[in-house]
Coordinates of C-alpha atoms in Angstrom, one line a residue:
D1 CA 82.8 22.4 87.9
L2 CA 80.2 19.7 88.9
S3 CA 76.4 20.1 88.8
T4 CA 73.4 18.1 89.0
G5 CA 69.7 19.0 88.7
Y6 CA 66.2 18.0 88.2
P7 CA 64.6 17.5 85.7
D8 CA 68.0 15.9 84.5
N9 CA 70.5 18.3 84.0
H10 CA 74.1 17.1 85.0
R11 CA 77.5 18.6 83.9
A12 CA 81.0 18.2 84.8
A13 CA 84.0 20.6 83.5
L14 CA 87.5 21.0 84.0
N15 CA 89.5 24.2 83.1
L16 CA 93.1 24.2 83.2
N17 CA 95.8 27.0 82.7
F18 CA 99.7 26.9 82.7
R19 CA 101.9 29.7 82.0
R20 CA 105.6 29.6 81.4
E21 CA 107.5 32.8 80.6
K22 CA 106.0 34.0 77.4
I23 CA 103.6 31.2 76.5
N24 CA 100.4 30.5 78.3
Y25 CA 98.6 27.1 77.6
F26 CA 94.8 26.7 78.3
I27 CA 92.3 23.7 77.9
N28 CA 88.9 23.3 79.0
Y29 CA 86.8 20.0 78.7
G30 CA 83.0 19.5 79.8
V31 CA 80.4 16.8 79.4
G32 CA 76.8 16.8 80.1
Y33 CA 73.6 14.9 80.0
E34 CA 70.3 16.8 79.8
N35 CA 66.6 15.7 79.4
S36 CA 64.3 18.6 79.6
P37 CA 60.5 18.0 79.4
G38 CA 58.1 20.7 78.1
S39 CA 54.5 20.8 76.8
A40 CA 52.2 22.6 74.4
I41 CA 48.3 22.8 74.3
Y42 CA 46.1 24.0 71.6
R43 CA 42.4 24.6 71.9
Q44 CA 41.3 25.5 68.2
K45 CA 38.0 26.5 66.7
F46 CA 37.5 26.6 63.0
F47 CA 34.9 28.2 60.9
K48 CA 34.2 26.5 57.5
E49 CA 31.3 27.9 55.5
D50 CA 28.3 27.3 57.5
T51 CA 29.7 25.0 60.1
T52 CA 32.1 25.2 63.1
Y53 CA 34.3 22.3 64.5
F54 CA 36.8 21.9 67.1
T55 CA 40.3 20.3 67.7
D56 CA 42.1 19.9 71.1
T57 CA 45.9 19.3 70.6
D58 CA 48.2 18.3 73.5
R59 CA 51.8 18.0 72.8
L60 CA 54.4 16.6 75.2
F61 CA 58.1 16.6 74.4
K62 CA 61.5 15.8 76.0
R63 CA 64.6 17.1 74.4
G64 CA 68.2 16.4 75.3
G65 CA 71.0 13.9 75.4
V66 CA 74.8 13.6 76.0
S67 CA 77.2 16.4 74.7
Q68 CA 80.8 17.0 75.4
N69 CA 83.1 20.0 74.4
A70 CA 86.7 20.8 74.5
R71 CA 88.5 24.2 74.0
A72 CA 92.3 24.3 73.9
G73 CA 94.6 27.2 72.9
V74 CA 98.0 29.0 73.4
D75 CA 98.5 32.7 74.2
Y76 CA 101.9 34.0 73.1
Y77 CA 103.2 37.3 74.8
F78 CA 105.6 39.1 72.5
N79 CA 106.0 41.7 75.3
E80 CA 103.7 43.2 77.9
K81 CA 101.6 44.9 75.2
T82 CA 101.4 42.4 72.4
T83 CA 99.6 39.0 72.6
L84 CA 98.6 36.5 70.0
T85 CA 96.1 33.9 70.8
G86 CA 95.2 30.7 68.8
A87 CA 92.4 28.6 69.9
F88 CA 90.5 25.5 68.7
F89 CA 87.1 24.5 70.0
V90 CA 85.1 21.2 69.3
R91 CA 81.8 20.1 70.4
D92 CA 80.1 16.6 69.8
S93 CA 76.5 15.9 70.9
N94 CA 74.0 13.2 70.5
E95 CA 70.4 14.1 71.4
K96 CA 67.4 11.6 71.7
N97 CA 64.3 13.5 71.6
R98 CA 60.8 12.2 71.8
T99 CA 57.6 14.3 71.1
T100 CA 53.9 12.8 71.5
V101 CA 50.7 14.7 70.0
N102 CA 47.2 13.9 70.7
Y103 CA 44.5 15.3 68.5
R104 CA 40.9 15.2 69.6
D105 CA 38.3 16.3 67.2
Y106 CA 34.8 17.5 67.9
D107 CA 31.8 18.6 65.9
S108 CA 30.0 22.1 66.1
N109 CA 28.1 20.6 69.2
R110 CA 31.2 19.3 70.9
N111 CA 30.5 16.0 70.2
F112 CA 33.6 13.8 70.0
I113 CA 34.4 12.5 66.5
Q114 CA 37.8 10.9 66.4
N115 CA 41.2 10.7 68.3
T116 CA 44.6 10.7 66.6
Y117 CA 47.6 9.8 68.3
R118 CA 51.3 10.7 66.8
E119 CA 54.5 9.7 68.3
D120 CA 58.1 11.1 67.0
N121 CA 61.3 9.6 68.2
E122 CA 64.3 11.5 67.0
R123 CA 68.0 11.0 66.8
E124 CA 69.9 14.2 66.5
P125 CA 73.7 13.9 66.2
G126 CA 75.8 17.0 65.8
S127 CA 79.3 18.3 65.8
N128 CA 80.8 21.8 65.9
Q129 CA 84.3 23.0 65.2
E130 CA 86.0 26.5 65.6
Y131 CA 89.2 27.8 64.9
S132 CA 90.3 31.5 65.9
L133 CA 93.2 33.6 65.9
N134 CA 93.3 36.8 67.9
Y135 CA 95.9 39.6 67.9
K136 CA 96.0 42.2 70.6
K137 CA 98.4 45.1 70.8
K138 CA 98.4 48.1 73.5
F139 CA 100.5 51.2 73.2
D140 CA 102.3 53.6 75.5
N141 CA 98.9 55.4 75.9
E142 CA 96.5 53.0 77.5
E143 CA 93.6 54.4 75.6
Q144 CA 95.3 53.2 72.3
S145 CA 94.8 49.8 71.1
L146 CA 94.5 47.5 68.0
N147 CA 92.8 44.2 67.9
F148 CA 92.6 41.7 64.8
Y149 CA 90.3 38.7 65.2
S150 CA 89.6 35.7 62.8
Q151 CA 87.4 32.8 63.2
Y152 CA 86.4 29.8 61.1
Q153 CA 83.1 27.6 62.2
R154 CA 82.1 24.4 60.8
N155 CA 78.7 22.8 62.0
E156 CA 76.9 19.5 61.1
E157 CA 73.7 18.5 62.5
T158 CA 71.2 15.7 61.5
E159 CA 67.6 15.0 62.7
L160 CA 66.6 11.5 62.1
N161 CA 62.9 11.1 63.0
D162 CA 60.9 7.9 63.1
I163 CA 57.2 8.7 63.3
S164 CA 54.1 6.5 63.9
Q165 CA 50.5 7.7 63.8
I166 CA 47.3 6.0 64.9
L167 CA 43.9 7.1 63.7
N168 CA 41.2 4.7 65.0
T169 CA 42.6 1.4 63.8
E170 CA 44.7 2.7 61.0
N171 CA 48.6 3.0 61.5
L172 CA 50.9 5.2 59.5
D173 CA 54.7 5.3 59.4
Q174 CA 56.7 8.3 58.3
R175 CA 60.3 9.1 58.5
V176 CA 62.3 12.4 58.2
D177 CA 65.9 13.1 57.3
N178 CA 66.9 16.7 58.0
S179 CA 70.5 17.3 57.4
E180 CA 72.1 20.8 58.0
S181 CA 75.5 22.0 57.3
E182 CA 77.1 25.4 57.9
R183 CA 80.4 27.1 57.0
N184 CA 81.2 30.4 58.7
F185 CA 84.2 32.7 58.2
L186 CA 84.7 35.8 60.0
I187 CA 87.5 38.4 60.0
Q188 CA 87.5 41.7 62.1
A189 CA 89.8 44.4 63.0
D190 CA 89.5 47.4 65.5
Y191 CA 91.6 50.5 66.2
I192 CA 91.2 53.0 69.0
H193 CA 93.3 56.1 68.7
P194 CA 93.1 58.7 71.6
I195 CA 92.4 62.3 70.8
R196 CA 93.9 65.1 73.2
T197 CA 93.0 64.5 76.9
E198 CA 89.5 62.7 76.9
G199 CA 88.7 62.0 73.4
K200 CA 89.2 59.0 71.2
L201 CA 88.5 57.6 67.6
E202 CA 87.6 54.3 66.9
V203 CA 87.8 52.6 63.5
G204 CA 87.2 49.0 62.3
F205 CA 85.8 46.7 59.6
K206 CA 84.3 43.0 59.7
S207 CA 83.5 40.6 57.0
N208 CA 81.5 37.6 57.5
Y209 CA 81.0 34.8 54.9
R210 CA 78.4 32.1 55.6
K211 CA 76.9 29.1 53.8
V212 CA 74.2 26.9 55.0
T213 CA 72.8 23.6 53.1
N214 CA 69.6 22.0 54.5
N215 CA 68.4 18.9 52.8
Y216 CA 65.0 17.9 53.9
L217 CA 63.3 14.5 53.2
V218 CA 59.9 13.3 54.4
E219 CA 58.9 9.6 53.5
E220 CA 55.9 7.7 54.1
L221 CA 55.6 3.8 54.1
Q222 CA 53.2 2.8 51.4
G223 CA 52.7 -0.7 50.3
G224 CA 55.7 -1.9 51.9
A225 CA 57.9 0.9 50.2
W226 CA 59.1 4.2 51.5
N227 CA 58.0 7.1 49.1
S228 CA 58.9 10.7 49.4
L229 CA 56.2 13.4 50.3
N230 CA 57.1 15.9 47.7
N231 CA 55.0 18.7 49.4
F232 CA 57.6 18.6 52.4
S233 CA 60.9 17.5 51.0
N234 CA 63.3 20.0 49.5
D235 CA 67.0 21.0 49.4
F236 CA 67.6 24.6 50.8
L237 CA 70.9 26.7 50.2
Y238 CA 71.6 29.8 52.0
D239 CA 74.6 32.2 51.3
E240 CA 75.3 35.3 53.3
T241 CA 78.1 37.8 52.8
I242 CA 78.3 40.9 54.8
H243 CA 80.9 43.7 54.9
A244 CA 80.8 46.4 57.4
L245 CA 83.1 49.5 58.1
Y246 CA 82.5 51.9 61.1
F247 CA 83.9 54.9 62.9
I248 CA 83.2 56.3 66.4
V249 CA 84.4 59.7 67.5
S250 CA 83.9 60.8 71.2
N251 CA 85.0 63.7 73.4
K252 CA 84.3 65.8 76.2
L253 CA 83.7 69.7 76.0
D254 CA 83.2 71.3 79.5
R255 CA 80.0 69.8 80.6
V256 CA 79.2 67.9 77.6
S257 CA 80.1 64.6 76.6
Y258 CA 79.5 63.3 73.1
Q259 CA 79.9 60.2 70.9
L260 CA 79.3 60.3 67.1
G261 CA 79.4 57.3 64.9
L262 CA 78.5 55.8 61.4
R263 CA 78.4 52.2 60.5
S264 CA 78.0 51.1 56.8
E265 CA 77.0 47.5 55.8
L266 CA 77.0 45.9 52.3
S267 CA 74.9 42.8 52.4
D268 CA 74.6 40.1 49.8
I269 CA 72.2 37.4 50.7
S270 CA 70.7 34.6 48.4
T271 CA 68.5 31.7 49.1
N272 CA 67.8 28.7 46.7
L273 CA 65.2 25.8 47.0
L274 CA 67.1 23.4 44.7
T275 CA 64.3 21.1 44.1
T276 CA 61.8 23.7 42.9
G277 CA 64.3 26.3 41.5
E278 CA 62.9 29.1 43.6
T279 CA 65.7 31.7 44.2
N280 CA 65.7 34.9 46.2
D281 CA 68.5 37.5 46.1
K282 CA 69.0 40.3 48.6
N283 CA 71.7 42.7 48.0
Y284 CA 71.6 46.3 49.9
I285 CA 73.9 48.8 51.4
G286 CA 72.8 50.6 54.6
F287 CA 74.1 53.5 56.6
F288 CA 73.6 53.5 60.4
P289 CA 74.5 56.7 62.2
T290 CA 74.5 56.9 66.1
S291 CA 74.7 59.8 68.4
H292 CA 75.0 60.0 72.1
F293 CA 75.2 63.3 74.2
T294 CA 75.5 63.8 78.2
Y295 CA 75.1 67.2 79.8
K296 CA 76.5 67.1 83.3
L297 CA 74.4 69.4 85.7
D298 CA 76.7 68.6 88.8
E299 CA 78.9 65.9 90.1
I300 CA 76.0 63.2 90.4
T301 CA 73.4 64.4 88.0
S302 CA 73.4 64.3 84.1
L303 CA 71.0 64.7 81.2
Q304 CA 71.2 62.3 78.2
A305 CA 69.8 62.2 74.6
S306 CA 70.7 59.5 71.9
Y307 CA 69.8 58.6 68.3
S308 CA 70.4 55.4 66.4
R309 CA 69.5 53.7 63.3
R310 CA 69.9 49.9 63.3
L311 CA 68.7 46.9 61.3
Q312 CA 67.7 43.3 62.4
R313 CA 68.2 40.7 59.7
P314 CA 66.2 37.5 59.6
Y315 CA 67.8 34.6 61.2
F316 CA 68.2 31.4 59.2
R317 CA 65.2 29.6 60.8
A318 CA 63.1 32.4 59.6
L319 CA 64.1 32.0 56.1
N320 CA 64.1 28.3 56.0
P321 CA 60.7 27.1 54.6
F322 CA 60.9 23.7 56.3
S323 CA 59.1 22.8 59.7
S324 CA 59.2 20.1 62.2
F325 CA 57.0 17.3 61.1
S326 CA 56.1 16.1 64.7
D327 CA 52.8 18.1 64.7
V328 CA 51.1 17.8 61.2
R329 CA 48.4 20.3 61.9
N330 CA 50.4 23.2 63.3
F331 CA 53.3 24.2 61.2
R332 CA 55.9 27.1 61.8
V333 CA 57.7 27.8 58.6
G334 CA 60.3 30.5 57.3
N335 CA 60.0 32.5 54.4
P336 CA 62.9 32.9 52.0
D337 CA 61.8 36.3 50.8
L338 CA 61.9 37.8 54.1
N339 CA 63.7 41.3 54.5
P340 CA 65.3 43.0 57.3
E341 CA 63.8 45.4 59.8
Y342 CA 65.1 48.9 60.0
T343 CA 64.6 50.9 63.2
N344 CA 65.1 54.5 64.2
S345 CA 65.5 55.2 67.9
F346 CA 65.2 58.3 69.9
E347 CA 65.8 58.6 73.6
V348 CA 66.3 61.3 76.3
G349 CA 67.0 60.5 79.9
Y350 CA 67.8 61.8 83.4
L351 CA 70.6 60.1 85.5
K352 CA 71.5 60.6 89.2
N353 CA 74.3 58.7 90.6
W354 CA 74.7 58.8 94.5
K355 CA 77.4 56.8 96.4
A356 CA 75.5 53.7 97.2
S357 CA 72.6 54.2 94.6
S358 CA 71.4 55.5 91.3
F359 CA 68.2 56.5 89.5
F360 CA 67.6 56.7 85.8
A361 CA 64.4 57.8 84.0
G362 CA 64.1 58.0 80.1
L363 CA 61.6 58.5 77.4
Y364 CA 62.0 57.0 74.0
Y365 CA 60.4 56.5 70.5
N366 CA 61.1 53.8 68.1
N367 CA 59.9 53.6 64.5
T368 CA 60.4 50.3 62.6
T369 CA 59.8 49.5 59.0
G370 CA 59.5 46.1 57.5
V371 CA 58.5 44.6 60.8
M372 CA 58.8 40.7 60.8
S373 CA 56.1 39.0 62.3
R374 CA 54.4 35.4 62.1
I375 CA 51.2 35.6 60.4
Y376 CA 48.7 32.6 61.0
T377 CA 46.6 31.1 58.2
V378 CA 44.3 28.0 58.2
D379 CA 43.5 25.7 55.2
N380 CA 40.4 24.0 54.3
D381 CA 41.6 20.9 56.1
G382 CA 42.2 22.7 59.5
I383 CA 46.0 22.8 59.0
T384 CA 47.4 26.0 60.7
T385 CA 50.6 27.5 59.3
A386 CA 52.6 30.5 61.0
K387 CA 54.7 32.0 58.5
Y388 CA 57.0 34.9 58.8
Q389 CA 56.1 38.1 56.7
N390 CA 57.2 41.7 56.6
L391 CA 54.5 43.9 57.8
A392 CA 54.5 47.7 57.2
T393 CA 55.5 49.8 60.3
R394 CA 55.5 49.8 64.1
D395 CA 55.7 53.0 66.3
S396 CA 56.6 52.5 70.1
Y397 CA 56.6 55.2 72.7
G398 CA 57.8 54.3 76.1
L399 CA 58.8 55.5 79.6
E400 CA 61.6 53.4 81.4
F401 CA 63.0 53.7 85.0
T402 CA 65.7 51.9 86.6
A403 CA 66.9 52.2 90.1
N404 CA 70.0 50.4 92.1
K405 CA 70.2 50.8 95.9
D406 CA 72.5 49.5 98.4
L407 CA 70.1 49.2 101.4
F408 CA 72.8 47.9 103.7
D409 CA 76.3 46.7 103.4
W410 CA 74.8 43.2 103.2
W411 CA 71.9 43.8 100.9
K412 CA 71.6 45.3 97.3
V413 CA 68.7 45.8 95.2
N414 CA 67.9 47.0 91.8
G415 CA 64.9 47.1 89.5
S416 CA 63.4 48.3 86.3
F417 CA 60.0 49.4 85.0
N418 CA 59.1 49.9 81.5
F419 CA 55.7 51.1 80.3
Y420 CA 55.2 51.6 76.4
R421 CA 52.7 51.9 73.6
S422 CA 53.3 50.2 70.2
I423 CA 51.1 50.7 67.0
T424 CA 51.3 48.2 64.2
D425 CA 50.0 48.4 60.7
G426 CA 50.3 46.1 58.0
Q427 CA 48.6 43.9 55.5
S428 CA 48.7 40.2 54.6
G429 CA 47.0 39.5 51.2
D430 CA 43.7 41.0 51.4
E431 CA 43.5 41.2 55.2
K432 CA 44.4 44.4 56.9
L433 CA 46.5 43.9 60.1
H434 CA 46.5 46.4 63.0
A435 CA 47.3 46.4 66.7
D436 CA 47.2 49.3 69.2
N437 CA 49.0 48.0 72.5
Y438 CA 49.6 49.5 75.8
T439 CA 51.6 47.2 78.1
W440 CA 54.5 47.2 80.5
T441 CA 57.4 44.8 81.9
S442 CA 59.3 44.8 85.1
R443 CA 62.5 43.3 86.8
A444 CA 63.9 43.2 90.2
T445 CA 66.9 41.6 91.8
S446 CA 67.8 41.3 95.4
K447 CA 71.3 40.2 96.6
M448 CA 71.9 39.5 100.4
T449 CA 74.9 38.4 102.2
V450 CA 73.3 36.5 105.2
A451 CA 76.6 35.4 106.7
K452 CA 80.0 35.8 106.2
S453 CA 80.3 33.3 103.3
I454 CA 76.8 33.0 102.4
D455 CA 75.1 34.8 99.7
F456 CA 71.2 34.8 98.7
Q457 CA 69.9 36.2 95.4
A458 CA 66.3 36.4 94.2
N459 CA 65.4 37.6 90.6
F460 CA 61.8 38.4 89.6
S461 CA 60.4 39.4 86.2
Y462 CA 56.9 40.2 85.0
Y463 CA 55.5 40.9 81.4
A464 CA 52.1 42.3 81.3
P465 CA 49.4 41.1 78.9
T466 CA 49.8 42.4 75.3
N467 CA 48.2 42.1 71.9
S468 CA 49.4 41.6 68.4
T469 CA 47.6 42.0 64.9
Q470 CA 46.5 38.4 65.1
G471 CA 45.9 37.7 68.8
T472 CA 46.8 38.5 72.4
R473 CA 49.4 37.1 75.0
K474 CA 48.5 36.9 78.5
S475 CA 50.9 37.9 81.5
I476 CA 54.2 36.0 82.0
Y477 CA 55.9 36.0 85.3
S478 CA 58.8 34.1 86.9
L479 CA 60.8 33.9 90.2
D480 CA 64.5 32.4 90.4
L481 CA 66.1 31.7 93.8
G482 CA 69.7 31.0 94.5
V483 CA 72.1 30.5 97.5
S484 CA 75.9 30.3 97.4
K485 CA 78.3 29.3 100.2
D486 CA 82.1 29.2 100.2
V487 CA 83.5 25.9 101.2
F488 CA 87.0 24.3 101.6
N489 CA 88.7 27.3 102.9
T490 CA 87.1 29.5 100.3
K491 CA 88.6 27.5 97.6
G492 CA 85.1 26.1 96.7
T493 CA 81.6 27.5 96.1
L494 CA 78.5 25.4 96.5
I495 CA 75.6 26.8 94.8
A496 CA 71.8 25.7 95.0
S497 CA 69.3 27.4 92.7
V498 CA 65.7 27.1 91.7
Q499 CA 64.6 28.6 88.3
D500 CA 61.0 29.3 87.8
V501 CA 60.0 28.6 91.5
F502 CA 56.1 28.7 90.6
N503 CA 56.5 26.9 87.3
S504 CA 54.8 30.0 85.9
N505 CA 57.0 30.8 82.9
K506 CA 54.4 29.8 80.3
Y507 CA 53.6 31.4 77.0
R508 CA 49.8 31.6 77.1
Y509 CA 48.5 33.3 74.0
T510 CA 45.6 33.5 71.3
N511 CA 45.3 33.5 67.7
F512 CA 42.3 34.5 65.5
G513 CA 41.3 35.3 62.1
E514 CA 38.2 35.1 60.0
T515 CA 38.3 31.5 59.8
F516 CA 39.8 30.3 63.3
Y517 CA 40.2 31.0 66.9
A518 CA 42.9 29.3 69.2
D519 CA 43.7 29.3 72.6
N520 CA 47.2 28.0 73.4
V521 CA 49.8 27.6 76.1
Y522 CA 53.4 26.8 75.7
Q523 CA 56.0 25.8 78.1
R524 CA 59.7 25.1 76.9
R525 CA 60.8 23.6 80.4
R526 CA 59.6 23.1 83.8
T527 CA 60.8 24.3 87.1
Q528 CA 64.5 23.6 87.4
F529 CA 66.4 22.6 90.5
Q530 CA 70.2 22.7 90.4
L531 CA 73.2 22.0 92.7
S532 CA 76.6 23.1 91.7
L533 CA 80.1 22.9 92.9
N534 CA 83.0 25.1 91.8
Y535 CA 86.5 24.2 93.1
R536 CA 89.6 26.2 92.5
I537 CA 93.2 25.5 92.6
N538 CA 95.7 28.5 92.5
Q539 CA 92.8 30.9 91.4
K540 CA 90.8 33.5 93.3
K541 CA 87.1 33.5 93.4
Q542 CA 85.6 35.4 90.4
K543 CA 83.3 38.2 91.9
S544 CA 80.2 38.7 90.0
K545 CA 79.7 42.2 88.3
D546 CA 76.9 44.2 89.1
K547 CA 75.2 45.8 86.1
G548 CA 76.1 49.3 85.3
K549 CA 74.1 52.1 86.8
G550 CA 72.1 54.2 84.4
S551 CA 70.1 53.8 81.2
R552 CA 70.1 51.1 78.5
D553 CA 72.9 51.0 76.0
M554 CA 72.2 54.2 74.2
G555 CA 74.9 54.0 71.6
D556 CA 76.2 51.3 69.3
G557 CA 79.9 51.0 70.1
G558 CA 81.8 49.4 67.2
F559 CA 80.1 46.3 66.2

């Protein structure tokens, strides 16, 4: 595989596979270089006692560098139904990132006061290692299987920042050493046993052990010596142990198909700020039932109903209290005391499958407690901090449609439309937070074979404006185009693509509170042009699989 793109995104990869009798060897190697530009704009207004002042912030950044990865392993076939696979993966990267931030301050009459320029040059070396062992066994009955999987991961990453700041004629030098280390061990087993003609029972367990250490040091050059900034420096320790059991039973009775399941999870999570001695321990057990029913009206028409309870744990970054130090006036920080979200979901739907098309319409209701959301606060110096907190509840009601249609043998289209209302209520300190939101999203895909070996695809997505407890988000839309052609007697495929054709995939949003108002634009990356070549030796072309017809995933199969 070879690919090149603009802005810089260049990759090469080689995948080799060799089988001899009962042993199959495989090795994959890839190397790449990326330099992706992005930007952020903040137009902020602050209210302080009887005065008002403004700050305009423009942030430009480029992220990327060289990375390489390799994966190697062996499949051993005891017989046609039993396989043992051992694999090893390693990745090494060396990013060089650059961020510039320009602050312009104005008084209440929009008269210019001062300009502050800040530049951050970051080196980010990292390494990842992964070892896995997978045992698969099938039985005489094709519906019966046993799978055992174990994995150990070791990740290391260091961010070294050299920062310079110029305010009028004054220079300021700072540096950051952010070192993160992660160890993760997972073990999982799944067994499927057939019941009579069309039923089956699925049982399994999963245990995951994860430990993350994050040492964050910020220093400033003062009087020729580097001194630590204690308000920003700390060592953070995260420990996570999760054990889960599940079972699912499914069967068919005349026109009715059903799936019933229950998953139980025992979680033990702790965070420790070693420098300050602040600790948080989260120990809880949860039960998560699922049910899914389908009633077949005729050969092509069915009704569906489902219920599920699930949780969403805060990810590590949402718990980590440290933030990037590039922008010292707008911080995004985690909350070590954050709890998971719990959601109860109900859905009913109507599905119709024709030979060359399908249509689904569904109504759903979701109730979420402990909603995780970023809450914005501003201090007396105009420093904005966005910190995760658990709000009270969110109730969402929605109507969804999906459709697939083969217009011709050479042209296939599919699309979806989702309209919903969500009501969020909560409180942060003395501030009551509320949002009543009506919005919608849509997606459409068109696939055309314009010649015997030329395929064209277009993907369009649109997210209507929405509001939150502290702001609004404007609409987001993007269009991706791609064309592929088989070459070298179908041994190769050449692909040209453009992601975000109109450079419109920008996150435009406002934030407001009693003491501030901000109008912001964030763009992670610009329009991307890509040209790729895939060449196959002794291997057939992998055909892309169309998404399944019908509703969203209405049940939780296994984990």
